[in-house]
Amino acid sequence: MTQTIPLRGGSINAHQEFSVQLGDNLIDFTLDYLQSGQWSMTISLDGTTLAAGAMLEPGCDVIQAWQLDIGSLIFTGDDTTLDNLGTNNRLVWVPPA
């Protein structure tokens, strides 16, 4: 079963940290808004960084390059802006097959 990861836009959330239970793993997320107008994501598990600098690009598995065994994180919707994160787009976890 897929799960939507809660994302918050706006200048007050330009740097955000939160944790989400994804299957058997409690994943820590850090999202940062960059001057380029994009959002960068780092995820970690038990204090170990799994992926750093993953860009939230619509239509792709943003952690595919890291070949992790935690499933996929698919970003869908519009290109990101400071204010539309989590409103016009979303990050969806798909468990491993």
Coordinates of C-alpha atoms in Angstrom, one line a residue:
M1 CA 0.0 0.0 0.0
T2 CA 1.4 3.4 -0.9
Q3 CA 1.7 6.3 1.6
T4 CA 1.8 10.0 1.0
I5 CA 4.6 11.8 2.8
P6 CA 3.4 15.1 4.4
L7 CA 5.2 18.1 2.8
R8 CA 4.7 21.8 3.7
G9 CA 5.5 24.8 1.5
G10 CA 6.0 28.4 2.4
S11 CA 8.9 30.4 3.7
I12 CA 8.3 29.3 7.3
N13 CA 9.0 25.7 6.1
A14 CA 12.0 26.5 3.8
H15 CA 13.9 24.1 6.1
Q16 CA 11.9 21.3 7.6
E17 CA 12.7 18.1 9.5
F18 CA 10.3 15.3 10.3
S19 CA 10.1 11.5 10.6
V20 CA 7.6 9.1 8.9
Q21 CA 7.1 5.4 9.5
L22 CA 7.5 3.7 6.1
G23 CA 6.9 0.0 6.5
D24 CA 9.3 -1.3 9.1
N25 CA 11.5 1.8 9.0
L26 CA 11.2 5.1 10.7
I27 CA 12.7 7.4 8.1
D28 CA 14.0 10.9 9.0
F29 CA 13.4 13.6 6.4
T30 CA 15.2 16.9 5.9
L31 CA 14.0 19.2 3.2
D32 CA 15.6 22.5 2.2
Y33 CA 14.5 25.1 -0.3
L34 CA 17.4 26.2 -2.5
Q35 CA 18.0 29.6 -4.1
S36 CA 17.5 27.8 -7.5
G37 CA 13.8 27.4 -6.7
Q38 CA 14.0 23.7 -6.1
W39 CA 13.7 21.5 -3.0
S40 CA 16.5 19.2 -1.8
M41 CA 15.8 16.2 0.4
T42 CA 18.0 14.1 2.7
I43 CA 16.7 10.9 4.3
S44 CA 18.3 8.9 7.1
L45 CA 17.6 5.8 9.1
D46 CA 18.8 5.4 12.7
G47 CA 21.2 8.3 12.3
T48 CA 22.7 7.0 9.0
T49 CA 22.2 9.0 5.9
L50 CA 20.6 6.9 3.2
A51 CA 20.4 9.6 0.5
A52 CA 21.5 13.2 0.5
G53 CA 20.7 16.0 -2.0
A54 CA 17.8 14.2 -3.7
M55 CA 16.0 16.8 -5.8
L56 CA 12.2 16.8 -5.8
E57 CA 11.6 16.4 -9.6
P58 CA 8.1 15.6 -10.8
G59 CA 7.6 12.2 -12.4
C60 CA 10.5 10.3 -10.9
D61 CA 11.6 8.1 -8.1
V62 CA 13.8 10.7 -6.3
I63 CA 15.9 8.1 -4.5
Q64 CA 16.4 5.6 -7.4
A65 CA 20.0 6.5 -7.8
W66 CA 20.9 5.3 -4.3
Q67 CA 19.5 1.8 -4.9
L68 CA 18.0 1.5 -1.4
D69 CA 15.9 -1.4 -0.1
I70 CA 13.3 0.8 1.5
G71 CA 11.0 1.1 -1.6
S72 CA 10.5 4.1 -3.8
L73 CA 9.8 7.8 -3.2
I74 CA 7.9 9.0 -6.2
F75 CA 7.4 12.8 -6.6
T76 CA 4.3 13.7 -8.6
G77 CA 2.5 16.9 -9.7
D78 CA 3.8 20.4 -10.6
D79 CA 7.4 21.6 -10.5
T80 CA 8.2 22.9 -7.1
T81 CA 8.1 26.5 -5.9
L82 CA 8.6 27.8 -2.4
D83 CA 4.8 27.9 -1.8
N84 CA 3.4 24.9 -3.7
L85 CA 5.2 22.1 -2.0
G86 CA 2.7 19.6 -0.8
T87 CA -0.2 21.5 -2.4
N88 CA 0.3 21.1 -6.2
N89 CA 2.6 18.1 -5.8
R90 CA 3.2 15.2 -3.5
L91 CA 5.8 12.6 -2.4
V92 CA 4.5 9.1 -2.4
W93 CA 6.2 6.1 -0.8
V94 CA 5.8 2.8 -2.7
P95 CA 6.9 -0.2 -0.6
P96 CA 9.5 -2.6 -2.1
A97 CA 8.1 -5.4 -4.3

